[in-house]
Phi, psi and omega in degrees: 000107164210124213200176180210147204199131171267147188321310197302297188303345183276311172318317171301306166291333167287016156254330150345272207280346208274000189282350186242316172335104182299144169274304185246124189245148152252007185238151180283332190302353217250303176309001200259159152219148201286091169291105166239116193257114194240111174050234198252021175254139176226119170261121171253126175236113166256160194198125152252042182070331162286307185222123188258128166218138167279105141260159187234162179192168179252125177284190172286293187214146172232144193261334193192120179277172186159173183202137181207147166264119278170140180292154179272309163339307176279331197285339201271308178302307201297311195289324189292331196289348189255153193293163175279154205075347189309175155268124195245085175278113164269162176175125184268117188234132179056028179061042163211153198264130162266125191234145168224142181201134182060233165273350178298146167205134166207157200243116168234168181265134180261181178226133154327138176249038159285310210283321179293122176271150189252120166326115195278158185268151176204165173296148182264132168298290153228179185214159183204145185253145187204143174298137156347275225278313171297343187274320181287328163297313168320301195275344178277347190280340198234027172266358192299307170300346168315147176277157168259162179356058147320142165256021162271066167303354161289354163259357160286069173164190189238163184240120184286115151263118180239111168281199164282351160193061130202184193234138167227148127272116179228143177226135152228150169242011169110347178233351152222169206219114155232137193244132175234158166206143167226156166300127193228122146299097174243150173274010174286123155283321149302110207283129185252140174245145184206126187271080166310114205269143187351291185318303215285336177285322172298288173298303175310279192332317200254001182263321178290144193279140164277348173287337178122185156116168197264174188222142180241111175288075198253143183258138190234194175272289184244352169244179168261114178262176179231074188234143164263174153318305177293325202182132195260123180234151165196132170285151161255150193267152190269149199254121168163180195250139183260107191311148176300103190293315172332311156310341186256333159325098156311131165251149172070010172302134172249000179238119184246119189247136193219121180214194169286092153344287206283347156323289192311309190301321208282357184279305191307308207288321173294319168305319182299346187263026159232009170293199189260128180287342201277311185259353177042053157266137170232136153323137148250124163239128172237133177235185180285149187026046174201157216200111190243115183239146187223124184239163160205191194202162162305339168268033172074002158294136192243128192211119168232157179216121194254125178223126188311113186208176189264085165220157165194126181176190178275163187284134176243159187222127175225162191242149166217162157286134172297327180309294171340301200274300200300307184307318171274343177275331166314314182280308197306128180247078152195156160320324175217146152250144179283114172254125158236137197225157163221345158191169180332319222236351180255152206281165176256128176262119181280110173224169151312142178296338158271046173098204171131193192254007190215147185198149195234128208219103178240147184274135190289176171241167149248125212242000000 
């Protein structure tokens, strides 16, 4: 293996794949990146056995094709430390990868490419195309509600539900739920559900470009694959059944509160300063045209906020985890938010004032 490449052309795919390379790995080869040179195309692959990422780039000159694995972190650090616009000569000699640039020379230990784990190919069940910026927005609007290290492992991820004319993403940790639906043409007759694990969601969101351009998502029995010219992302799917989210959505709420998103968020954020650090509970009291937010903590400190809202009806008092409300109000793409309630023991439904593609559910708290 021998080729010549510019520093920038090597750095871009390296920075792309480094996110999935494990720092604390059980197998030494998982700390490595797989370099494969074929003609003038160089592909770099990183994996942690759950998520695999392949970045592609063109080399300036290819003298000899080949494949090898080398420590990802050190290779990245070397590339970063070289001056901008530098040309790097890379060659494999005596099981060492030798990098030369200007008057610098580095020799890195390698492991055979055959030791590198690869994701087994499997038949595709269905695929869809979606704009990258739209998918990123969907992930950002819902991923905060995913569980972290929950024993109900199927909650440590996000549900992708694909129907004939829509794509729906749902995340929940059992205390709150985030759901967004977009119209999308697919060739499916029956609705399909797949769960993408938390790390897969985080990595995919990081990779998606703001500038847009379509991305193809392909679902298999056990894997999801996302493909654009610059990279191919593969993640295992969670083998489990996602709870029926329709049963969680509150029905028949007869009390509607409409308020300014920013005002509400800032009021909750201020009140949260004096809430119990462990439980993060605040008391919400509704009366005609106003919402009162009360917080206190074991040190006997108290906070009170009053926000003007559109509300007419009987007085209502409820407890909530303030962090959950702030998360939703920070995410809503709307100037004003609508909160639908029924009674102190039922969940609150939050959405943009005029409805929209995204809905959020927050369970009440006993205070």
